[in-house]
Amino acid sequence: MSRYVLRVIRTPQRVCFQTLIDSDTGIQPILVSLWADHLSSSVRPNTAKAYLKDITCLLEWAKKTNIHLADRFQRLEGLTHHEIRLLAESLHVKADGSTVRINTYNRRLISIVNFINFHMERCLESCDKTTNEMLVVGRRIQKINKYFGKLTKSAAEIGLDETPTANIADLALERLLKIAHPLSKSNPYRYTATKIRNYCMILVSIECLLRRSELVLLELNDFEDTTTPTLRVKQPSYQNQISTKDFASLKTHGRVLPISRETASWLQSYVEDFRVVPSTKRHLSVALFISLATGKRLSTGTANAYLKPLQQKYFQIYGDRIEVHSHMLRVTGANLKKRAAEEKLNDLPALTRYMEVNEVMTYSGGWSPTSSMPRRYTRDHIASKTGPIARSKKHDH
């Protein structure tokens, strides 16, 4: 277990200031404090959190090898090639001894080299050196960056290491929705209100490709039941940001998404007849999906936990163990959305169809226009199209 613990400090000036505390001394190391202050104003909170966690690897390694980082930076020395290679070897391993994913290893390298660059450049600016001496230090920093770059794994190596994003197969999805249907005798939830709320959460997660943070931040006025029913996903408000630990919601891109008439009907029934908490005197949250025990907004943890009974019931009925979580519903929705979009635009030329489908996927999933996530999320759909082609070529040989 790391001696450095992540702490979040909230102030009126900042939504959240994240830093590391040395559990042995109870204070934050000065190098970490300066780096955390830089991160708080330069990257998103979820990115800052990952970078700070990665830096613990460097701090632990430096402590173990008796390297005083503050002195190294002050003398503008940084790390030698031999030390960088030893450090990189330690980044391959988790605290429990297992091997990390290549993407995690690369991210750790990037975090650490950014940390080193920040402090080397900070000390360089404050030192009293001649122009020639500063040029020498500048080249030293470049060499450190270059060597870290050599240790970074290639895109090909990352591809070999990646596990395809989980997707629920068509048959399994049909069975799950059958079990989750509020009128099903196999439905594992006790109360009718819970059955309808959870069924609605599953449907909108799939149809709207919702992150679980987006699911719990939906509000009553985001649902519009018109001739073409829609669900609006908004960027989180300031209050949402300071009251949740799930910084993934900060990646949300605002969008308005169509939903099916069936989903709209279930949502309308839930809102009008079952979104009530008779046992509480407090005002209900404005959230669309609330706890039926307290009337409060659901947590992101609940957005995964509510699926566990379905998973267990599925095993009882069909004898197959499947993992069901909120992210899997989003991925499944992405595959279904892409399939439907391609069928709808099938008459268009191939390049035009590709661009149109990619635009639909980017908007629906709340990704930036240059994101590669639509392709990563729809691997199963791509595989279903290329599989028959590959098999036919194999038979031709």
mmCIF file with all atom_site columns, C-alpha atoms in Angstrom, residues 211-390:
data_model
loop_
_atom_site.group_PDB
_atom_site.id
_atom_site.type_symbol
_atom_site.label_atom_id
_atom_site.label_alt_id
_atom_site.label_comp_id
_atom_site.label_asym_id
_atom_site.label_entity_id
_atom_site.label_seq_id
_atom_site.pdbx_PDB_ins_code
_atom_site.Cartn_x
_atom_site.Cartn_y
_atom_site.Cartn_z
_atom_site.occupancy
_atom_site.B_iso_or_equiv
_atom_site.pdbx_formal_charge
_atom_site.auth_seq_id
_atom_site.auth_comp_id
_atom_site.auth_asym_id
_atom_site.auth_atom_id
_atom_site.pdbx_PDB_model_num
ATOM 1   C CA . ARG A 1 211 ? -22.147 7.322   -18.983 1.00 0.00 ? 211 ARG A CA 1
ATOM 2   C CA . ARG A 1 212 ? -23.292 6.402   -15.480 1.00 0.00 ? 212 ARG A CA 1
ATOM 3   C CA . SER A 1 213 ? -22.393 9.916   -14.298 1.00 0.00 ? 213 SER A CA 1
ATOM 4   C CA . GLU A 1 214 ? -24.678 11.306  -17.011 1.00 0.00 ? 214 GLU A CA 1
ATOM 5   C CA . LEU A 1 215 ? -27.434 8.883   -16.016 1.00 0.00 ? 215 LEU A CA 1
ATOM 6   C CA . VAL A 1 216 ? -27.565 10.062  -12.405 1.00 0.00 ? 216 VAL A CA 1
ATOM 7   C CA . LEU A 1 217 ? -27.305 13.748  -13.387 1.00 0.00 ? 217 LEU A CA 1
ATOM 8   C CA . LEU A 1 218 ? -30.424 13.611  -15.583 1.00 0.00 ? 218 LEU A CA 1
ATOM 9   C CA . GLU A 1 219 ? -33.214 15.852  -14.290 1.00 0.00 ? 219 GLU A CA 1
ATOM 10  C CA . LEU A 1 220 ? -36.981 15.871  -14.686 1.00 0.00 ? 220 LEU A CA 1
ATOM 11  C CA . ASN A 1 221 ? -37.027 18.663  -17.250 1.00 0.00 ? 221 ASN A CA 1
ATOM 12  C CA . ASP A 1 222 ? -34.497 16.792  -19.409 1.00 0.00 ? 222 ASP A CA 1
ATOM 13  C CA . PHE A 1 223 ? -37.241 14.397  -20.502 1.00 0.00 ? 223 PHE A CA 1
ATOM 14  C CA . GLU A 1 224 ? -39.695 15.686  -23.108 1.00 0.00 ? 224 GLU A CA 1
ATOM 15  C CA . ASP A 1 225 ? -42.559 13.431  -24.129 1.00 0.00 ? 225 ASP A CA 1
ATOM 16  C CA . THR A 1 226 ? -43.674 14.920  -27.448 1.00 0.00 ? 226 THR A CA 1
ATOM 17  C CA . THR A 1 227 ? -44.479 13.344  -30.812 1.00 0.00 ? 227 THR A CA 1
ATOM 18  C CA . THR A 1 228 ? -40.720 12.736  -31.062 1.00 0.00 ? 228 THR A CA 1
ATOM 19  C CA . PRO A 1 229 ? -39.670 12.146  -27.425 1.00 0.00 ? 229 PRO A CA 1
ATOM 20  C CA . THR A 1 230 ? -36.170 13.233  -26.421 1.00 0.00 ? 230 THR A CA 1
ATOM 21  C CA . LEU A 1 231 ? -33.785 13.148  -23.506 1.00 0.00 ? 231 LEU A CA 1
ATOM 22  C CA . ARG A 1 232 ? -31.391 16.028  -22.906 1.00 0.00 ? 232 ARG A CA 1
ATOM 23  C CA . VAL A 1 233 ? -27.914 15.450  -21.476 1.00 0.00 ? 233 VAL A CA 1
ATOM 24  C CA . LYS A 1 234 ? -26.490 18.644  -19.982 1.00 0.00 ? 234 LYS A CA 1
ATOM 25  C CA . GLN A 1 235 ? -22.980 19.501  -18.917 1.00 0.00 ? 235 GLN A CA 1
ATOM 26  C CA . PRO A 1 236 ? -22.810 19.302  -15.101 1.00 0.00 ? 236 PRO A CA 1
ATOM 27  C CA . SER A 1 237 ? -23.507 22.474  -13.168 1.00 0.00 ? 237 SER A CA 1
ATOM 28  C CA . TYR A 1 238 ? -21.080 23.932  -10.634 1.00 0.00 ? 238 TYR A CA 1
ATOM 29  C CA . GLN A 1 239 ? -23.121 22.372  -7.821  1.00 0.00 ? 239 GLN A CA 1
ATOM 30  C CA . ASN A 1 240 ? -22.996 18.975  -9.527  1.00 0.00 ? 240 ASN A CA 1
ATOM 31  C CA . GLN A 1 241 ? -19.234 19.268  -9.860  1.00 0.00 ? 241 GLN A CA 1
ATOM 32  C CA . ILE A 1 242 ? -18.546 20.077  -6.220  1.00 0.00 ? 242 ILE A CA 1
ATOM 33  C CA . SER A 1 243 ? -20.980 17.492  -4.862  1.00 0.00 ? 243 SER A CA 1
ATOM 34  C CA . THR A 1 244 ? -19.774 14.412  -6.726  1.00 0.00 ? 244 THR A CA 1
ATOM 35  C CA . LYS A 1 245 ? -16.524 12.471  -6.623  1.00 0.00 ? 245 LYS A CA 1
ATOM 36  C CA . ASP A 1 246 ? -17.104 11.103  -10.104 1.00 0.00 ? 246 ASP A CA 1
ATOM 37  C CA . PHE A 1 247 ? -15.101 13.553  -12.223 1.00 0.00 ? 247 PHE A CA 1
ATOM 38  C CA . ALA A 1 248 ? -15.911 11.569  -15.367 1.00 0.00 ? 248 ALA A CA 1
ATOM 39  C CA . SER A 1 249 ? -19.077 13.681  -15.665 1.00 0.00 ? 249 SER A CA 1
ATOM 40  C CA . LEU A 1 250 ? -16.844 16.628  -16.549 1.00 0.00 ? 250 LEU A CA 1
ATOM 41  C CA . LYS A 1 251 ? -16.247 14.969  -19.938 1.00 0.00 ? 251 LYS A CA 1
ATOM 42  C CA . THR A 1 252 ? -19.929 15.347  -20.793 1.00 0.00 ? 252 THR A CA 1
ATOM 43  C CA . HIS A 1 253 ? -20.825 17.108  -24.036 1.00 0.00 ? 253 HIS A CA 1
ATOM 44  C CA . GLY A 1 254 ? -24.335 18.553  -24.010 1.00 0.00 ? 254 GLY A CA 1
ATOM 45  C CA . ARG A 1 255 ? -26.705 16.889  -26.459 1.00 0.00 ? 255 ARG A CA 1
ATOM 46  C CA . VAL A 1 256 ? -30.384 16.141  -27.105 1.00 0.00 ? 256 VAL A CA 1
ATOM 47  C CA . LEU A 1 257 ? -31.080 12.531  -28.040 1.00 0.00 ? 257 LEU A CA 1
ATOM 48  C CA . PRO A 1 258 ? -34.180 10.842  -29.453 1.00 0.00 ? 258 PRO A CA 1
ATOM 49  C CA . ILE A 1 259 ? -35.674 7.930   -27.534 1.00 0.00 ? 259 ILE A CA 1
ATOM 50  C CA . SER A 1 260 ? -38.143 5.290   -28.630 1.00 0.00 ? 260 SER A CA 1
ATOM 51  C CA . ARG A 1 261 ? -41.859 5.600   -28.004 1.00 0.00 ? 261 ARG A CA 1
ATOM 52  C CA . GLU A 1 262 ? -41.721 2.525   -25.748 1.00 0.00 ? 262 GLU A CA 1
ATOM 53  C CA . THR A 1 263 ? -39.005 4.055   -23.566 1.00 0.00 ? 263 THR A CA 1
ATOM 54  C CA . ALA A 1 264 ? -40.884 7.374   -23.421 1.00 0.00 ? 264 ALA A CA 1
ATOM 55  C CA . SER A 1 265 ? -44.050 5.576   -22.294 1.00 0.00 ? 265 SER A CA 1
ATOM 56  C CA . TRP A 1 266 ? -42.233 3.807   -19.456 1.00 0.00 ? 266 TRP A CA 1
ATOM 57  C CA . LEU A 1 267 ? -40.542 7.048   -18.422 1.00 0.00 ? 267 LEU A CA 1
ATOM 58  C CA . GLN A 1 268 ? -43.877 8.876   -18.404 1.00 0.00 ? 268 GLN A CA 1
ATOM 59  C CA . SER A 1 269 ? -45.424 6.158   -16.267 1.00 0.00 ? 269 SER A CA 1
ATOM 60  C CA . TYR A 1 270 ? -42.475 6.306   -13.864 1.00 0.00 ? 270 TYR A CA 1
ATOM 61  C CA . VAL A 1 271 ? -42.566 10.106  -13.548 1.00 0.00 ? 271 VAL A CA 1
ATOM 62  C CA . GLU A 1 272 ? -46.331 10.397  -13.117 1.00 0.00 ? 272 GLU A CA 1
ATOM 63  C CA . ASP A 1 273 ? -47.126 7.396   -10.939 1.00 0.00 ? 273 ASP A CA 1
ATOM 64  C CA . PHE A 1 274 ? -44.040 5.823   -9.384  1.00 0.00 ? 274 PHE A CA 1
ATOM 65  C CA . ARG A 1 275 ? -41.487 8.575   -8.752  1.00 0.00 ? 275 ARG A CA 1
ATOM 66  C CA . VAL A 1 276 ? -42.695 9.044   -5.175  1.00 0.00 ? 276 VAL A CA 1
ATOM 67  C CA . VAL A 1 277 ? -41.227 8.483   -1.730  1.00 0.00 ? 277 VAL A CA 1
ATOM 68  C CA . PRO A 1 278 ? -44.113 8.193   0.743   1.00 0.00 ? 278 PRO A CA 1
ATOM 69  C CA . SER A 1 279 ? -41.873 7.730   3.774   1.00 0.00 ? 279 SER A CA 1
ATOM 70  C CA . THR A 1 280 ? -40.000 11.055  3.581   1.00 0.00 ? 280 THR A CA 1
ATOM 71  C CA . LYS A 1 281 ? -41.097 14.604  4.369   1.00 0.00 ? 281 LYS A CA 1
ATOM 72  C CA . ARG A 1 282 ? -38.239 16.289  2.544   1.00 0.00 ? 282 ARG A CA 1
ATOM 73  C CA . HIS A 1 283 ? -38.518 17.712  -0.954  1.00 0.00 ? 283 HIS A CA 1
ATOM 74  C CA . LEU A 1 284 ? -37.665 15.277  -3.698  1.00 0.00 ? 284 LEU A CA 1
ATOM 75  C CA . SER A 1 285 ? -34.520 15.841  -5.699  1.00 0.00 ? 285 SER A CA 1
ATOM 76  C CA . VAL A 1 286 ? -34.932 17.352  -9.162  1.00 0.00 ? 286 VAL A CA 1
ATOM 77  C CA . ALA A 1 287 ? -33.063 14.329  -10.518 1.00 0.00 ? 287 ALA A CA 1
ATOM 78  C CA . LEU A 1 288 ? -34.995 12.136  -12.937 1.00 0.00 ? 288 LEU A CA 1
ATOM 79  C CA . PHE A 1 289 ? -33.912 8.943   -11.202 1.00 0.00 ? 289 PHE A CA 1
ATOM 80  C CA . ILE A 1 290 ? -34.063 9.122   -7.411  1.00 0.00 ? 290 ILE A CA 1
ATOM 81  C CA . SER A 1 291 ? -33.703 6.790   -4.465  1.00 0.00 ? 291 SER A CA 1
ATOM 82  C CA . LEU A 1 292 ? -37.189 5.526   -3.687  1.00 0.00 ? 292 LEU A CA 1
ATOM 83  C CA . ALA A 1 293 ? -36.185 5.337   -0.025  1.00 0.00 ? 293 ALA A CA 1
ATOM 84  C CA . THR A 1 294 ? -34.826 8.859   0.533   1.00 0.00 ? 294 THR A CA 1
ATOM 85  C CA . GLY A 1 295 ? -35.900 10.909  -2.481  1.00 0.00 ? 295 GLY A CA 1
ATOM 86  C CA . LYS A 1 296 ? -32.282 11.913  -3.136  1.00 0.00 ? 296 LYS A CA 1
ATOM 87  C CA . ARG A 1 297 ? -30.351 11.725  -6.384  1.00 0.00 ? 297 ARG A CA 1
ATOM 88  C CA . LEU A 1 298 ? -28.831 8.298   -7.056  1.00 0.00 ? 298 LEU A CA 1
ATOM 89  C CA . SER A 1 299 ? -25.063 7.949   -6.717  1.00 0.00 ? 299 SER A CA 1
ATOM 90  C CA . THR A 1 300 ? -22.799 6.715   -9.505  1.00 0.00 ? 300 THR A CA 1
ATOM 91  C CA . GLY A 1 301 ? -22.157 3.614   -7.388  1.00 0.00 ? 301 GLY A CA 1
ATOM 92  C CA . THR A 1 302 ? -25.862 2.804   -7.468  1.00 0.00 ? 302 THR A CA 1
ATOM 93  C CA . ALA A 1 303 ? -25.761 3.109   -11.260 1.00 0.00 ? 303 ALA A CA 1
ATOM 94  C CA . ASN A 1 304 ? -23.761 -0.130  -11.237 1.00 0.00 ? 304 ASN A CA 1
ATOM 95  C CA . ALA A 1 305 ? -25.104 -1.842  -8.117  1.00 0.00 ? 305 ALA A CA 1
ATOM 96  C CA . TYR A 1 306 ? -28.720 -1.938  -9.315  1.00 0.00 ? 306 TYR A CA 1
ATOM 97  C CA . LEU A 1 307 ? -27.707 -4.304  -12.137 1.00 0.00 ? 307 LEU A CA 1
ATOM 98  C CA . LYS A 1 308 ? -26.300 -7.010  -9.831  1.00 0.00 ? 308 LYS A CA 1
ATOM 99  C CA . PRO A 1 309 ? -29.670 -8.677  -9.075  1.00 0.00 ? 309 PRO A CA 1
ATOM 100 C CA . LEU A 1 310 ? -30.296 -8.964  -12.834 1.00 0.00 ? 310 LEU A CA 1
ATOM 101 C CA . GLN A 1 311 ? -26.935 -10.621 -13.277 1.00 0.00 ? 311 GLN A CA 1
ATOM 102 C CA . GLN A 1 312 ? -27.729 -13.158 -10.545 1.00 0.00 ? 312 GLN A CA 1
ATOM 103 C CA . LYS A 1 313 ? -31.205 -13.870 -11.896 1.00 0.00 ? 313 LYS A CA 1
ATOM 104 C CA . TYR A 1 314 ? -29.783 -14.405 -15.375 1.00 0.00 ? 314 TYR A CA 1
ATOM 105 C CA . PHE A 1 315 ? -27.440 -17.077 -13.994 1.00 0.00 ? 315 PHE A CA 1
ATOM 106 C CA . GLN A 1 316 ? -30.300 -18.768 -12.102 1.00 0.00 ? 316 GLN A CA 1
ATOM 107 C CA . ILE A 1 317 ? -32.439 -19.006 -15.243 1.00 0.00 ? 317 ILE A CA 1
ATOM 108 C CA . TYR A 1 318 ? -29.908 -19.658 -18.007 1.00 0.00 ? 318 TYR A CA 1
ATOM 109 C CA . GLY A 1 319 ? -26.883 -21.033 -16.140 1.00 0.00 ? 319 GLY A CA 1
ATOM 110 C CA . ASP A 1 320 ? -24.531 -18.533 -17.796 1.00 0.00 ? 320 ASP A CA 1
ATOM 111 C CA . ARG A 1 321 ? -22.477 -16.050 -15.820 1.00 0.00 ? 321 ARG A CA 1
ATOM 112 C CA . ILE A 1 322 ? -22.400 -12.635 -17.424 1.00 0.00 ? 322 ILE A CA 1
ATOM 113 C CA . GLU A 1 323 ? -20.966 -9.383  -16.120 1.00 0.00 ? 323 GLU A CA 1
ATOM 114 C CA . VAL A 1 324 ? -23.445 -6.531  -16.385 1.00 0.00 ? 324 VAL A CA 1
ATOM 115 C CA . HIS A 1 325 ? -22.503 -2.964  -15.544 1.00 0.00 ? 325 HIS A CA 1
ATOM 116 C CA . SER A 1 326 ? -23.401 0.536   -16.674 1.00 0.00 ? 326 SER A CA 1
ATOM 117 C CA . HIS A 1 327 ? -20.459 0.904   -19.056 1.00 0.00 ? 327 HIS A CA 1
ATOM 118 C CA . MET A 1 328 ? -21.442 -2.327  -20.784 1.00 0.00 ? 328 MET A CA 1
ATOM 119 C CA . LEU A 1 329 ? -24.902 -0.884  -21.487 1.00 0.00 ? 329 LEU A CA 1
ATOM 120 C CA . ARG A 1 330 ? -23.254 2.182   -23.055 1.00 0.00 ? 330 ARG A CA 1
ATOM 121 C CA . VAL A 1 331 ? -21.033 0.027   -25.264 1.00 0.00 ? 331 VAL A CA 1
ATOM 122 C CA . THR A 1 332 ? -23.960 -2.172  -26.281 1.00 0.00 ? 332 THR A CA 1
ATOM 123 C CA . GLY A 1 333 ? -25.968 0.918   -27.156 1.00 0.00 ? 333 GLY A CA 1
ATOM 124 C CA . ALA A 1 334 ? -23.077 2.180   -29.301 1.00 0.00 ? 334 ALA A CA 1
ATOM 125 C CA . ASN A 1 335 ? -23.023 -1.048  -31.318 1.00 0.00 ? 335 ASN A CA 1
ATOM 126 C CA . LEU A 1 336 ? -26.791 -0.976  -31.791 1.00 0.00 ? 336 LEU A CA 1
ATOM 127 C CA . LYS A 1 337 ? -26.721 2.719   -32.731 1.00 0.00 ? 337 LYS A CA 1
ATOM 128 C CA . LYS A 1 338 ? -24.023 2.182   -35.341 1.00 0.00 ? 338 LYS A CA 1
ATOM 129 C CA . ARG A 1 339 ? -25.846 -0.804  -36.819 1.00 0.00 ? 339 ARG A CA 1
ATOM 130 C CA . ALA A 1 340 ? -29.081 1.183   -37.115 1.00 0.00 ? 340 ALA A CA 1
ATOM 131 C CA . ALA A 1 341 ? -27.323 4.222   -38.598 1.00 0.00 ? 341 ALA A CA 1
ATOM 132 C CA . GLU A 1 342 ? -25.572 2.145   -41.256 1.00 0.00 ? 342 GLU A CA 1
ATOM 133 C CA . GLU A 1 343 ? -28.799 0.416   -42.240 1.00 0.00 ? 343 GLU A CA 1
ATOM 134 C CA . LYS A 1 344 ? -30.592 3.775   -42.497 1.00 0.00 ? 344 LYS A CA 1
ATOM 135 C CA . LEU A 1 345 ? -27.824 5.337   -44.620 1.00 0.00 ? 345 LEU A CA 1
ATOM 136 C CA . ASN A 1 346 ? -27.103 2.234   -46.677 1.00 0.00 ? 346 ASN A CA 1
ATOM 137 C CA . ASP A 1 347 ? -27.937 3.939   -50.012 1.00 0.00 ? 347 ASP A CA 1
ATOM 138 C CA . LEU A 1 348 ? -25.235 6.593   -49.622 1.00 0.00 ? 348 LEU A CA 1
ATOM 139 C CA . PRO A 1 349 ? -21.738 6.228   -51.145 1.00 0.00 ? 349 PRO A CA 1
ATOM 140 C CA . ALA A 1 350 ? -19.308 4.437   -48.833 1.00 0.00 ? 350 ALA A CA 1
ATOM 141 C CA . LEU A 1 351 ? -17.228 7.498   -47.833 1.00 0.00 ? 351 LEU A CA 1
ATOM 142 C CA . THR A 1 352 ? -20.279 9.692   -47.286 1.00 0.00 ? 352 THR A CA 1
ATOM 143 C CA . ARG A 1 353 ? -21.953 6.946   -45.254 1.00 0.00 ? 353 ARG A CA 1
ATOM 144 C CA . TYR A 1 354 ? -18.844 6.526   -43.109 1.00 0.00 ? 354 TYR A CA 1
ATOM 145 C CA . MET A 1 355 ? -18.678 10.272  -42.355 1.00 0.00 ? 355 MET A CA 1
ATOM 146 C CA . GLU A 1 356 ? -22.401 10.500  -41.599 1.00 0.00 ? 356 GLU A CA 1
ATOM 147 C CA . VAL A 1 357 ? -22.352 7.450   -39.314 1.00 0.00 ? 357 VAL A CA 1
ATOM 148 C CA . ASN A 1 358 ? -19.266 8.727   -37.504 1.00 0.00 ? 358 ASN A CA 1
ATOM 149 C CA . GLU A 1 359 ? -21.003 12.061  -36.911 1.00 0.00 ? 359 GLU A CA 1
ATOM 150 C CA . VAL A 1 360 ? -24.060 10.288  -35.488 1.00 0.00 ? 360 VAL A CA 1
ATOM 151 C CA . MET A 1 361 ? -21.882 8.200   -33.176 1.00 0.00 ? 361 MET A CA 1
ATOM 152 C CA . THR A 1 362 ? -19.753 11.131  -32.029 1.00 0.00 ? 362 THR A CA 1
ATOM 153 C CA . TYR A 1 363 ? -22.788 13.233  -31.150 1.00 0.00 ? 363 TYR A CA 1
ATOM 154 C CA . SER A 1 364 ? -24.755 10.399  -29.524 1.00 0.00 ? 364 SER A CA 1
ATOM 155 C CA . GLY A 1 365 ? -21.870 9.253   -27.338 1.00 0.00 ? 365 GLY A CA 1
ATOM 156 C CA . GLY A 1 366 ? -20.888 12.749  -26.254 1.00 0.00 ? 366 GLY A CA 1
ATOM 157 C CA . TRP A 1 367 ? -17.387 12.489  -27.741 1.00 0.00 ? 367 TRP A CA 1
ATOM 158 C CA . SER A 1 368 ? -15.282 15.215  -29.297 1.00 0.00 ? 368 SER A CA 1
ATOM 159 C CA . PRO A 1 369 ? -15.215 15.304  -33.131 1.00 0.00 ? 369 PRO A CA 1
ATOM 160 C CA . THR A 1 370 ? -11.633 13.972  -33.251 1.00 0.00 ? 370 THR A CA 1
ATOM 161 C CA . SER A 1 371 ? -12.141 11.191  -30.692 1.00 0.00 ? 371 SER A CA 1
ATOM 162 C CA . SER A 1 372 ? -11.304 7.594   -31.606 1.00 0.00 ? 372 SER A CA 1
ATOM 163 C CA . MET A 1 373 ? -13.804 6.270   -29.045 1.00 0.00 ? 373 MET A CA 1
ATOM 164 C CA . PRO A 1 374 ? -16.647 5.587   -31.532 1.00 0.00 ? 374 PRO A CA 1
ATOM 165 C CA . ARG A 1 375 ? -14.414 3.026   -33.272 1.00 0.00 ? 375 ARG A CA 1
ATOM 166 C CA . ARG A 1 376 ? -13.259 1.479   -29.979 1.00 0.00 ? 376 ARG A CA 1
ATOM 167 C CA . TYR A 1 377 ? -16.812 1.180   -28.668 1.00 0.00 ? 377 TYR A CA 1
ATOM 168 C CA . THR A 1 378 ? -18.161 -0.476  -31.799 1.00 0.00 ? 378 THR A CA 1
ATOM 169 C CA . ARG A 1 379 ? -15.563 -3.190  -32.340 1.00 0.00 ? 379 ARG A CA 1
ATOM 170 C CA . ASP A 1 380 ? -18.119 -5.952  -32.027 1.00 0.00 ? 380 ASP A CA 1
ATOM 171 C CA . HIS A 1 381 ? -20.231 -4.446  -34.801 1.00 0.00 ? 381 HIS A CA 1
ATOM 172 C CA . ILE A 1 382 ? -17.138 -4.059  -37.016 1.00 0.00 ? 382 ILE A CA 1
ATOM 173 C CA . ALA A 1 383 ? -16.101 -7.653  -36.255 1.00 0.00 ? 383 ALA A CA 1
ATOM 174 C CA . SER A 1 384 ? -19.573 -8.937  -37.180 1.00 0.00 ? 384 SER A CA 1
ATOM 175 C CA . LYS A 1 385 ? -19.156 -7.362  -40.635 1.00 0.00 ? 385 LYS A CA 1
ATOM 176 C CA . THR A 1 386 ? -15.543 -8.369  -41.293 1.00 0.00 ? 386 THR A CA 1
ATOM 177 C CA . GLY A 1 387 ? -15.844 -11.895 -39.855 1.00 0.00 ? 387 GLY A CA 1
ATOM 178 C CA . PRO A 1 388 ? -17.770 -13.403 -42.797 1.00 0.00 ? 388 PRO A CA 1
ATOM 179 C CA . ILE A 1 389 ? -15.350 -11.753 -45.250 1.00 0.00 ? 389 ILE A CA 1
ATOM 180 C CA . ALA A 1 390 ? -12.323 -13.189 -43.467 1.00 0.00 ? 390 ALA A CA 1
#
